[in-house]
Coordinates of C-alpha atoms and ligand atoms in Angstrom, one line a residue:
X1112 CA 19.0 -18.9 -21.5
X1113 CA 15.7 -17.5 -23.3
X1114 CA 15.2 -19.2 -27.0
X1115 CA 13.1 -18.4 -29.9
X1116 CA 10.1 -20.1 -28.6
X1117 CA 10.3 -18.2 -25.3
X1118 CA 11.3 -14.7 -27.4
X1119 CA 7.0 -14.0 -27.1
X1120 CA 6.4 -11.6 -24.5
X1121 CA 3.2 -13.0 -22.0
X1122 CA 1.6 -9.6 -20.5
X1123 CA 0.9 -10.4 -17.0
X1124 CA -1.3 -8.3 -14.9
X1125 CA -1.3 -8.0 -11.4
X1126 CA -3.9 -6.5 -9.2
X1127 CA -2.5 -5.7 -5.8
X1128 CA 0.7 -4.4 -4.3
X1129 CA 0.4 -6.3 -1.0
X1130 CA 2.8 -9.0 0.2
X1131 CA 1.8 -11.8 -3.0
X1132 CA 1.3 -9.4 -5.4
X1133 CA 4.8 -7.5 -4.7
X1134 CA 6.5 -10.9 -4.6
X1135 CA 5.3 -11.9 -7.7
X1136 CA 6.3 -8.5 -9.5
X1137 CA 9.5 -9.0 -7.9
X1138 CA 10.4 -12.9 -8.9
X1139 CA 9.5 -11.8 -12.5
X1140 CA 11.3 -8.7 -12.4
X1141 CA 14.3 -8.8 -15.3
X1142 CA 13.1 -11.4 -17.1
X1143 CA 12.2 -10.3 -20.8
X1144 CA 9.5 -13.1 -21.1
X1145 CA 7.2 -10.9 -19.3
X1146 CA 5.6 -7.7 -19.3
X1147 CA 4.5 -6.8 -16.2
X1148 CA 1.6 -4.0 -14.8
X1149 CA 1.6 -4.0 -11.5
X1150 CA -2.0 -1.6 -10.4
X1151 CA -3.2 -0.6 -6.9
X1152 CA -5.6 1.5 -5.5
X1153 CA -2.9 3.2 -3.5
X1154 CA 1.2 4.2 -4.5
X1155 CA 2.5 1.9 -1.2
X1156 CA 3.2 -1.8 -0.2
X1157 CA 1.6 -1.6 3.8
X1158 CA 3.7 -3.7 6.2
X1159 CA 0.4 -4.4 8.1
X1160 CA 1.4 -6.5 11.2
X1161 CA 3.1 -3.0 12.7
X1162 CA -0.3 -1.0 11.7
X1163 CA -1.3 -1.7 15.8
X1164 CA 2.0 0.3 16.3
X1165 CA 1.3 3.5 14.1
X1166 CA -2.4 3.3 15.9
X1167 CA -0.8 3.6 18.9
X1168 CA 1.7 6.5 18.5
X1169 CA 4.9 4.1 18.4
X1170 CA 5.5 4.4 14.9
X1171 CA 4.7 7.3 12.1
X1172 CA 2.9 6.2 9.3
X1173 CA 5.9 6.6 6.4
X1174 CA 8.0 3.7 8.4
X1175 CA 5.6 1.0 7.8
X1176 CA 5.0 1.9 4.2
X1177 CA 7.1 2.4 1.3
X1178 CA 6.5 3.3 -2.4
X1179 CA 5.6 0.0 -4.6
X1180 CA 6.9 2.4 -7.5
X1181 CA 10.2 3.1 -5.7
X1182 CA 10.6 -0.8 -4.6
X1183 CA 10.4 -1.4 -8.6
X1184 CA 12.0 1.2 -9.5
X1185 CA 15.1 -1.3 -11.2
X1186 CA 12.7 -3.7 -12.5
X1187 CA 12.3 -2.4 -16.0
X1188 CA 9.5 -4.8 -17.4
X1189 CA 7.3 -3.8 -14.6
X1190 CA 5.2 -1.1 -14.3
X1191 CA 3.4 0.3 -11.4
X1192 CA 0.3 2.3 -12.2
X1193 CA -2.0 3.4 -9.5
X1194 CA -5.5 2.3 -9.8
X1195 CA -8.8 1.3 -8.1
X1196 CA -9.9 -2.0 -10.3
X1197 CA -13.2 -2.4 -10.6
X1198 CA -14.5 -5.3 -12.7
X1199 CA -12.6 -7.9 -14.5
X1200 CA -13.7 -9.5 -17.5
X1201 CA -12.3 -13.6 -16.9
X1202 CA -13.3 -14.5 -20.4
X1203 CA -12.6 -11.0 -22.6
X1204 CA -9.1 -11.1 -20.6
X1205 CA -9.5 -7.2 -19.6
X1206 CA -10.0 -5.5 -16.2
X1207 CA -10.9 -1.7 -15.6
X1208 CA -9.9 0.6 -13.0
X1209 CA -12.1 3.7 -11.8
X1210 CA -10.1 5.9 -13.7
X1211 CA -11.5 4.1 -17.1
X1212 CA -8.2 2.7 -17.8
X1213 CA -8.6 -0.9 -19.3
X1214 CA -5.9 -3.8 -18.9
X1215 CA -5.4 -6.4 -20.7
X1216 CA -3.6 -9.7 -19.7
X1217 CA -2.6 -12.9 -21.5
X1218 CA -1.8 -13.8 -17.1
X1219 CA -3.8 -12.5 -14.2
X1220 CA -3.1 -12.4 -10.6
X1221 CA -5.6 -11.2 -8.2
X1222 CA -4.0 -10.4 -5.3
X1223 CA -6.1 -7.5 -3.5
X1224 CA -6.4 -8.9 0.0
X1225 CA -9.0 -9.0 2.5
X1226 CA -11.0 -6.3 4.0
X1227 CA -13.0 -6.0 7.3
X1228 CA -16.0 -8.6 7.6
X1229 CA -18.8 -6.7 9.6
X1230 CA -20.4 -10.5 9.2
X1231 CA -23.2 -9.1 7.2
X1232 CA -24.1 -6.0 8.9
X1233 CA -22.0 -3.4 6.9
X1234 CA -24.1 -0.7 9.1
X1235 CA -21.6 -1.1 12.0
X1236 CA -19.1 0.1 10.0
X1237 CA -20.0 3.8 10.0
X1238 CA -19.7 3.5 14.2
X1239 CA -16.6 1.4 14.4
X1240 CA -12.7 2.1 13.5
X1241 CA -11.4 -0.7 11.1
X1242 CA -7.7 -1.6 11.4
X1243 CA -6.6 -2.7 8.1
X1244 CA -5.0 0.3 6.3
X1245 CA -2.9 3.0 6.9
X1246 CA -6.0 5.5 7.4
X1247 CA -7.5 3.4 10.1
X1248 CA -4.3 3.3 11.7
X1249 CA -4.0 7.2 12.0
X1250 CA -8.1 7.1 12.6
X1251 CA -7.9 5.0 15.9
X1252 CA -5.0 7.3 16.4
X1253 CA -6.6 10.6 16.1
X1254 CA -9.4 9.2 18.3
X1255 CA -8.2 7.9 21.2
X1256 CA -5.7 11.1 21.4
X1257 CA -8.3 13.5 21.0
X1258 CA -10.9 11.7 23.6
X1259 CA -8.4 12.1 25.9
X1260 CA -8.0 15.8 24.9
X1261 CA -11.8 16.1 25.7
X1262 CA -11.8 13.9 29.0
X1263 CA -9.4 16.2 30.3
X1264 CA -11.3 19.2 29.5
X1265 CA -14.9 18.0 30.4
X1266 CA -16.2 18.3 33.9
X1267 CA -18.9 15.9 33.5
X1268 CA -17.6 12.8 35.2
X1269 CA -20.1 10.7 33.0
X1270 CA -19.3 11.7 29.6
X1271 CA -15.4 11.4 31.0
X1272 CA -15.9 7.9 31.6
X1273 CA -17.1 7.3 28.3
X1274 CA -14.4 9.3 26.9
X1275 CA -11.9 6.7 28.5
X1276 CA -13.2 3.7 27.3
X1277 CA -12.2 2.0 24.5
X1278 CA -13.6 -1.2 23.4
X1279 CA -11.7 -3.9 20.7
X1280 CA -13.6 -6.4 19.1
X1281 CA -12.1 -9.2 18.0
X1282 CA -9.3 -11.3 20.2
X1283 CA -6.8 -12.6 17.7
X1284 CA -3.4 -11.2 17.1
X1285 CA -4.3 -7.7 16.0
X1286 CA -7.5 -7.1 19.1
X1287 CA -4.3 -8.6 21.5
X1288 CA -1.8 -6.9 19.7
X1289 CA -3.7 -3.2 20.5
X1290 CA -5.2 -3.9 23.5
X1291 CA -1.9 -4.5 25.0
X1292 CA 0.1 -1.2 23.3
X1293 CA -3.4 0.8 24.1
X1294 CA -3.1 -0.1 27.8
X1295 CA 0.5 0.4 28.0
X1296 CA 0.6 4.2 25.9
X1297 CA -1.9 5.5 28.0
X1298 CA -2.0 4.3 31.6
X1299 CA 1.9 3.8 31.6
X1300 CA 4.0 5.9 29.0
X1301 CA 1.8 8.9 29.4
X1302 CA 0.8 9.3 32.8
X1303 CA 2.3 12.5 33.8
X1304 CA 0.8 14.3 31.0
X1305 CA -2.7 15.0 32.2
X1306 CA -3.7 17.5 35.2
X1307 CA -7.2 16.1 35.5
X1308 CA -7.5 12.5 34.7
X1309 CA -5.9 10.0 35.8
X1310 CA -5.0 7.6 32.9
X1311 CA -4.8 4.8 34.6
X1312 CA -9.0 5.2 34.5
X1313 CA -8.6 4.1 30.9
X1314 CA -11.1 0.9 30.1
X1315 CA -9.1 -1.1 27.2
X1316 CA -11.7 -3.7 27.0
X1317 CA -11.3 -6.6 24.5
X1318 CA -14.4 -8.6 23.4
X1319 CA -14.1 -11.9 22.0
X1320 CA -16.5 -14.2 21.1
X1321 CA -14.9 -17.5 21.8
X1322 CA -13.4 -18.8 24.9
X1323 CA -9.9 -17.8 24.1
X1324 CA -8.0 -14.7 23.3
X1325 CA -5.8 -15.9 20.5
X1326 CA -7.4 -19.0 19.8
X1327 CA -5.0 -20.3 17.1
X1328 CA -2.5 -20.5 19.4
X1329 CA -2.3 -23.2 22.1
X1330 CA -4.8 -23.2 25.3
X1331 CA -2.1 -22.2 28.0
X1332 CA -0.5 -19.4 25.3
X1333 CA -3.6 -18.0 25.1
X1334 CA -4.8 -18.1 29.2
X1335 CA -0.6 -16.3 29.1
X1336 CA -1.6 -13.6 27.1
X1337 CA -5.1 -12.9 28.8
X1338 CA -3.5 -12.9 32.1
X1339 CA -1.2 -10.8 30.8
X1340 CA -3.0 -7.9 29.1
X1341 CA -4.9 -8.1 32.5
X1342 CA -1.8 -7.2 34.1
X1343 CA -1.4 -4.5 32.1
X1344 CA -5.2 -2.9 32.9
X1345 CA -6.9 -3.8 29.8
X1346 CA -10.2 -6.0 30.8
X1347 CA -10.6 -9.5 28.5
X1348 CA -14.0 -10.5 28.6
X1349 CA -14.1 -13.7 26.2
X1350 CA -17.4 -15.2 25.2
X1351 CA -19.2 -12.7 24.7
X1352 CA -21.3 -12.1 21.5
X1353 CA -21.9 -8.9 20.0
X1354 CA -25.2 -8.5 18.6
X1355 CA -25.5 -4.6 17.3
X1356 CA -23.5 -1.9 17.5
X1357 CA -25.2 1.5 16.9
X1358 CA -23.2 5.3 17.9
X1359 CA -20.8 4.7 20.9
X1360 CA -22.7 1.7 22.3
X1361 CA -22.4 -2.1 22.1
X1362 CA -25.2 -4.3 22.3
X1363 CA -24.2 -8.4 23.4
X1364 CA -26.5 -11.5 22.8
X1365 CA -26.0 -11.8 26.4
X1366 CA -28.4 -8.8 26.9
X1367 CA -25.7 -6.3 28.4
X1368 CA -24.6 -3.4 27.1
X1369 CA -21.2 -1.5 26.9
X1370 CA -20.6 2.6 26.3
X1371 CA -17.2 3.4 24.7
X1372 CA -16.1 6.5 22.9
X1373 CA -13.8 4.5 20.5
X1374 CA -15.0 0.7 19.2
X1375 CA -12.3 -0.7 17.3
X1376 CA -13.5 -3.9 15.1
X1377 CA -10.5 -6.7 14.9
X1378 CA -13.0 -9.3 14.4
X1379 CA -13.2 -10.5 10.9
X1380 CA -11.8 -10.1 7.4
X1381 CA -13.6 -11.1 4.0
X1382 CA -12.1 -11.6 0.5
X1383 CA -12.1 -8.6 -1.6
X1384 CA -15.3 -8.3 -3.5
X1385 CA -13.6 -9.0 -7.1
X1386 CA -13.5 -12.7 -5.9
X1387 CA -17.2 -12.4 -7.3
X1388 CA -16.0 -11.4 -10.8
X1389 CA -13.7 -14.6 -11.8
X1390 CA -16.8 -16.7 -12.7
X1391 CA -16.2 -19.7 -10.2
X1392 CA -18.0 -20.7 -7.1
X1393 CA -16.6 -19.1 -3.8
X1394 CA -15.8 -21.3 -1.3
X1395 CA -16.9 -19.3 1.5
X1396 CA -19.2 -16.8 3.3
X1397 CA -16.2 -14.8 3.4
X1398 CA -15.9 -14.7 -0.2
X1399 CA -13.1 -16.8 -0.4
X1400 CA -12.0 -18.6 -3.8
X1401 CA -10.3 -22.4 -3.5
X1402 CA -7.7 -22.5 -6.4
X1403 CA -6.1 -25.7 -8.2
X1404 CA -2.7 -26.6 -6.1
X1405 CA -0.9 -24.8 -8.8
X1406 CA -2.9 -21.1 -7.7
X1407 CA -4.5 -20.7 -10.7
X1408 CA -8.5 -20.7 -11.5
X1409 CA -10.6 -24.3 -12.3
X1410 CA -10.9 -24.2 -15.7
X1411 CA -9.3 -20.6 -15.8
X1412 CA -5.3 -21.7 -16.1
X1413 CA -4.0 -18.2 -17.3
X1414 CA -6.0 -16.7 -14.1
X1415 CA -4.3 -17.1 -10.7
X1416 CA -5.1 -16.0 -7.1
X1417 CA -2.9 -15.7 -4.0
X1418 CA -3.1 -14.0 -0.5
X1419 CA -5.7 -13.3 2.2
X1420 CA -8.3 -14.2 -0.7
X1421 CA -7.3 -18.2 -0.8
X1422 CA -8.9 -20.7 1.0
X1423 CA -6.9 -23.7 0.3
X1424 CA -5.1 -26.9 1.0
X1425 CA -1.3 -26.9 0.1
X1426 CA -0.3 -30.1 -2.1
X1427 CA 0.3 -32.0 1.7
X1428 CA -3.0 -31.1 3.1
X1429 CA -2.0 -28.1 5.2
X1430 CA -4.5 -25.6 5.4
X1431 CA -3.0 -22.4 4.4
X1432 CA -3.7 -19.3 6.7
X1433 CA -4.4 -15.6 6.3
X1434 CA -0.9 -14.0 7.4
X1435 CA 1.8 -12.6 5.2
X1436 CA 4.5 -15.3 4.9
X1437 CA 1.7 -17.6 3.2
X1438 CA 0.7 -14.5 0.9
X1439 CA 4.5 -14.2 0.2
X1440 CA 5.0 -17.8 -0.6
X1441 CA 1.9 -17.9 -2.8
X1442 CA 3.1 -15.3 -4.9
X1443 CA 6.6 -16.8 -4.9
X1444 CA 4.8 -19.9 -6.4
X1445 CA 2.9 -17.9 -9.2
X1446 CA 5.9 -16.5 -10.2
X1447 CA 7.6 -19.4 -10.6
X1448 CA 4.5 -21.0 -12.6
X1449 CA 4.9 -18.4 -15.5
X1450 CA 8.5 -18.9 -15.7
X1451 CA 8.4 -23.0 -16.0
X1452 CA 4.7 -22.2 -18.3
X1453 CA 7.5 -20.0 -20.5
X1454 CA 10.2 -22.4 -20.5
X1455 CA 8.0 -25.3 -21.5
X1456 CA 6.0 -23.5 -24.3
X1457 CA 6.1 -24.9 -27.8
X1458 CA 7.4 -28.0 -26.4
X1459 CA 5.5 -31.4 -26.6
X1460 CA 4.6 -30.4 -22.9
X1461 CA 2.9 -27.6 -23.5
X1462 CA -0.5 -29.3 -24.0
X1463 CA -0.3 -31.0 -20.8
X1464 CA 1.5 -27.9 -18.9
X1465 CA -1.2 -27.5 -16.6
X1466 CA -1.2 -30.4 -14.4
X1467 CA 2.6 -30.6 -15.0
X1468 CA 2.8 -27.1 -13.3
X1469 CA 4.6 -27.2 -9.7
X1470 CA 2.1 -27.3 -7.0
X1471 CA 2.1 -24.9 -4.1
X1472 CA 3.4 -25.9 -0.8
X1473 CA 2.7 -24.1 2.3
X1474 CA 6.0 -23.4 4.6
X1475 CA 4.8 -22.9 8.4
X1476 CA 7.2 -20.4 9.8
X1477 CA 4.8 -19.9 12.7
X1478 CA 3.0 -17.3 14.3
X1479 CA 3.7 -14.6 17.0
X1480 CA 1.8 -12.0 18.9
X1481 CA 3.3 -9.7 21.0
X1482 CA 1.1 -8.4 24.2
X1483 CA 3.0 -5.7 25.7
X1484 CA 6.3 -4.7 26.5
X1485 CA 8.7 -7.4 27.3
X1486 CA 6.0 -10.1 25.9
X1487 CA 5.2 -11.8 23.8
X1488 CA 3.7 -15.8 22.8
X1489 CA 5.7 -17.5 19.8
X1490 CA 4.2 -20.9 18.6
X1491 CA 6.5 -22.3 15.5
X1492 CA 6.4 -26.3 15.1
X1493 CA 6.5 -27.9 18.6
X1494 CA 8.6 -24.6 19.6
X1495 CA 6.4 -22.4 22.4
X1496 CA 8.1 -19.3 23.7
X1497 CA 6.4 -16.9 25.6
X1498 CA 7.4 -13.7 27.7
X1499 CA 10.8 -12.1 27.4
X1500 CA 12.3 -15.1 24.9
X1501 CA 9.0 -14.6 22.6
X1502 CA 9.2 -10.7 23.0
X1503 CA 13.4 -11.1 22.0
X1504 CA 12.2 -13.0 18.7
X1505 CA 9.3 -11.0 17.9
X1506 CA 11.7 -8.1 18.4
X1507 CA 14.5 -9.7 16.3
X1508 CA 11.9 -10.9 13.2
X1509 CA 10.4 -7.3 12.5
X1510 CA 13.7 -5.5 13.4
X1511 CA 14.8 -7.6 10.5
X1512 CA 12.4 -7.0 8.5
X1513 CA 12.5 -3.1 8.4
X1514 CA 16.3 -3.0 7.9
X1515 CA 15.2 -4.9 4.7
X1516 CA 11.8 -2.8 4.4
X1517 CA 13.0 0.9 5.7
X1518 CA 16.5 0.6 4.4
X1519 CA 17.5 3.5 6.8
X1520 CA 19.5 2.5 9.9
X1521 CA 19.2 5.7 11.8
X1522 CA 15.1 5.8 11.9
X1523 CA 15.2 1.8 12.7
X1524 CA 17.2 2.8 15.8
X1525 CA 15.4 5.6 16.9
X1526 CA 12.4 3.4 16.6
X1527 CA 14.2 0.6 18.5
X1528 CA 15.5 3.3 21.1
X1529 CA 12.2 4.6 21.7
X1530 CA 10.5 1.3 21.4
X1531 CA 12.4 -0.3 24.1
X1532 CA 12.3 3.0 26.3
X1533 CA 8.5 2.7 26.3
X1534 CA 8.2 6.5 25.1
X1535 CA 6.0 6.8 21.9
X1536 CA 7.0 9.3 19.8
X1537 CA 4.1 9.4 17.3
X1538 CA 1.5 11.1 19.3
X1539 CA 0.9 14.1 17.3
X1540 CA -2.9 14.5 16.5
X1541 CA -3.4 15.4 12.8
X1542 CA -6.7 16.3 11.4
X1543 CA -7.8 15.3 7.9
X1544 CA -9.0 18.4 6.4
X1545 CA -13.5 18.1 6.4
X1546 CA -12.5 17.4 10.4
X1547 CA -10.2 21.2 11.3
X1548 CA -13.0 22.2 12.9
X1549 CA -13.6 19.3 15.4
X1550 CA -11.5 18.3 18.4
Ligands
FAD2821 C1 -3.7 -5.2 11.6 C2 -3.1 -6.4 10.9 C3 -2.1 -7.1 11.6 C4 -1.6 -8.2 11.0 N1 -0.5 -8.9 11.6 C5 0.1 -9.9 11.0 C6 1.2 -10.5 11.6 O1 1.6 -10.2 12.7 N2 1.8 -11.6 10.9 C7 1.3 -12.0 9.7 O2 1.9 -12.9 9.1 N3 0.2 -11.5 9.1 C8 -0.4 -10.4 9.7 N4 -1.5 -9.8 9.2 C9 -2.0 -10.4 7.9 C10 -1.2 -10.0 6.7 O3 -1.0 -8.6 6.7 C11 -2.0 -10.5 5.5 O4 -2.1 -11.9 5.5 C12 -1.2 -10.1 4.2 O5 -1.1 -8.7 4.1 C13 -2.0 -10.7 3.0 O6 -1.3 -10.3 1.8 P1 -2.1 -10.0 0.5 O7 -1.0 -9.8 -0.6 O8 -3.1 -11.1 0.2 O9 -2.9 -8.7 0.7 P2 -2.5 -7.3 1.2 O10 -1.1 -7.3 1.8 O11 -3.6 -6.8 2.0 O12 -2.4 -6.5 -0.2 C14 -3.5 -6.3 -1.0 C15 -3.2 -5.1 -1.9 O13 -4.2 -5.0 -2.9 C16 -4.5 -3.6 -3.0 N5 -5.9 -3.5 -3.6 C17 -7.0 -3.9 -2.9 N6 -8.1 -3.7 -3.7 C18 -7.6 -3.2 -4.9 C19 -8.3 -2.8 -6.1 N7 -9.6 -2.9 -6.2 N8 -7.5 -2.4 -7.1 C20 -6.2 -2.3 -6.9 N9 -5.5 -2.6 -5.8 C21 -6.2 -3.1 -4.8 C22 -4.4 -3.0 -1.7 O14 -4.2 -1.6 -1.7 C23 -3.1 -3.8 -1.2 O15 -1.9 -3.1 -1.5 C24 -2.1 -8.7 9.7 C25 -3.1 -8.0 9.1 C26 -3.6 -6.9 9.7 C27 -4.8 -6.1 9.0

């Protein structure tokens, strides 16, 4: 029950819709303490771990994302602005977004995410196809489909085989995850579609640096899934290095070469640049920032971060990874931070709230990856699944997830129905409008 010392009304600004910043908004939503503002650069909250599936025809692009302002809609002391923000001001309390609008906070969260790490050569960018939002997704998309509209029309066996190569950098979950769904779509679930090619000439090749394909998962899970994916026709060619990528053509350290049409980069992910802006030391190349155990800022207490941006220890000494449960349970954490910072103000605790703030605690729910139909490698605790069982739980956990997310039974079973039929729907090749005249 709210009192007069908790009838003031703490403005709390949060920067990113993604999986921390939405569960915050959420946690805080209906409680009159707080006035929420909710900004990000685009109008939906991305479910990314399915992005592989819109990239590769299995899924449309409005099933994996829905409207942050429509998922708020009943929270009445939030409100959703859209907004690209471009500096914050730590010690002013203020933040601005490119469209000149300033916002003021008396709490911050910065929760914007990670973005792909070309590890310091951005120039590789402009010759590679990212995989992060729902753009990329429809970008990989639109290329693959439309090489393979040109390899069928060319004659010149050469530029064909170019045409039908693709080449992922980057083996962890998302590199696996496409390989995999690349391989099946077009050598399998669309074989009978071309007159001149044969598609099972398609090179899926997936680069990675280490020794292992999916290398947070155990040795023998990750040997599973390369042997796999090899099953499948894609080609997993682990320690190898890439050292430049210019138009269509990667370089190695190695001193080989490779000539693909498409070059997908799954290989890194950095902080969001507005790490740079709170005024404490990064903790990382990545631009990482290490918070107190309570989330917020040294020094900073009314400035928090959570998400893909953190590099942290919870309060056991787990180190926290980059996937969305931990982004969830961060934000979970913030929210409940303001609410115990509201309850205690005025109190003779207030002085000391800071260090008597809960600290955040890391819940492992552990990690999947699926590799093609029918499997999958699960590692939660000392649990290891791997083929069909894995593939039945990954199946189960994101069915779940877009009953909850999609809210519409008869697109979730069309997507099930096709999805376990092998038959992509999504293959429609759309054009963004500076590109009608290619193809
Ligand atoms: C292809 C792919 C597959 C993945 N698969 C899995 C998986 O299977 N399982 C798993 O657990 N995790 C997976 N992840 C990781 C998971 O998606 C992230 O850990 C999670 O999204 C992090 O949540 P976040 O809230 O920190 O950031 P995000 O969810 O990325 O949200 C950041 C938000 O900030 C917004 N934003 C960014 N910059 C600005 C700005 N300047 N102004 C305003 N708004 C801004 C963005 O638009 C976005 O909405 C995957 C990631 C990718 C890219």
């Amino acid at each position: 029950m709210s009192n007069k010392r908790e009838s003031k009304v703490r403005r709390v600004l949060i920067i990113g819709g993604g999986f921390a910043g939405l569960e915050t908004a959420r946690k805080l939503s209906g409680d009159s303490r707080f006035s929420v503002t909710l900004v990000d650069r685009t109008n939906h909250h991305l479910f990314q771990p399915l992005l592989y599936q819109v990239a590769t025809a299995s899924l449309a692009a409005p099933d994996i994302a829905r409207s942050i302002r429509q998922i708020l809609a009943k929270a009445e002391n939030v409100t959703v602005l859209m907004d690209d923000i471009e500096t914050i001001d730590p010690d002013g309390k203020v933040a601005t977004g490119a469209s000149g609008t300033r916002y003021e906070w008396d709490y911050l969260l910065l929760a914007a995410g990670a973005r792909t790490s070309f590890f310091g050569n951005p120039q590789w960018e402009q010759h590679t196809l990212g995989l992060k939002s729902l753009a990329d997704a429809q970008s990989v998309r639109r290329t693959i489909l439309t090489n393979l509209e040109r390899a069928e029309r060319t004659t010149d066996l050469e530029e064909r085989k170019k045409l039908m190569t693709v080449a992922i950098v980057g083996g962890g979950p998302t590199g696996v995850e496409l390989a995999g769904a690349l391989a099946a779509l077009v050598r399998h679930s669309m074989k009978d579609e071309f007159r001149h090619l044969e598609t099972s000439d398609l090179r899926v090749i997936l680069i990675e640096d280490a020794k292992f394909v999916l290398s947070t998962f155990d040795n023998d899970q990750s040997e599973y899934a390369r042997q796999r994916l090899e099953s499948l026709g894609a080609e997993v060619r682990t320690g190898h290095r890439v050292s430049d990528v210019s138009e269509q053509r990667l370089e190695f350290t190695d001193g080989t070469s490779l000539e693909a049409a498409a070059i997908i980069w799954a290989a890194g992910v950095e902080a969001h640049p507005l790490t740079r802006q709170l005024g404490v030391p990064l903790a990382d190349a990545a631009g990482r920032i290490t918070p107190e155990l309570d989330l917020s800022l040294p020094g900073k207490p009314d400035i928090f971060v959570a998400g893909d941006l953190v590099r942290m220890t919870d309060r056991e000494g787990v180190a926290v990874p980059g996937v969305a449960p931990a982004a969830v349970q961060m934000g979970d954490h913030v929210a409940d931070v303001l609410k115990e910072e509201a309850r205690l103000e005025g109190t003779r605790f207030a002085d000391t709230k800071v260090s008597l703030r809960p600290k955040f605690r890391y819940f492992d729910k552990g990690m999947m990856a699926i590799i093609g139909k029918n499997v999958a490698v699960v590692k939660a605790g000392r649990m290891k699944l791997r083929g069909f069982p894995a593939w039945v739980a990954w199946l189960l956990v994101h069915i779940l997830f877009l009953i909850g997310f999609r809210n519409k039974l008869a697109v979730l079973l069309g997507w099930a129905f096709s999805y376990i039929k092998n038959e992509p729907e999504a293959r429609i090749i759309v054009h963004p409008p500076a590109d009608r005249a290619a193809g």
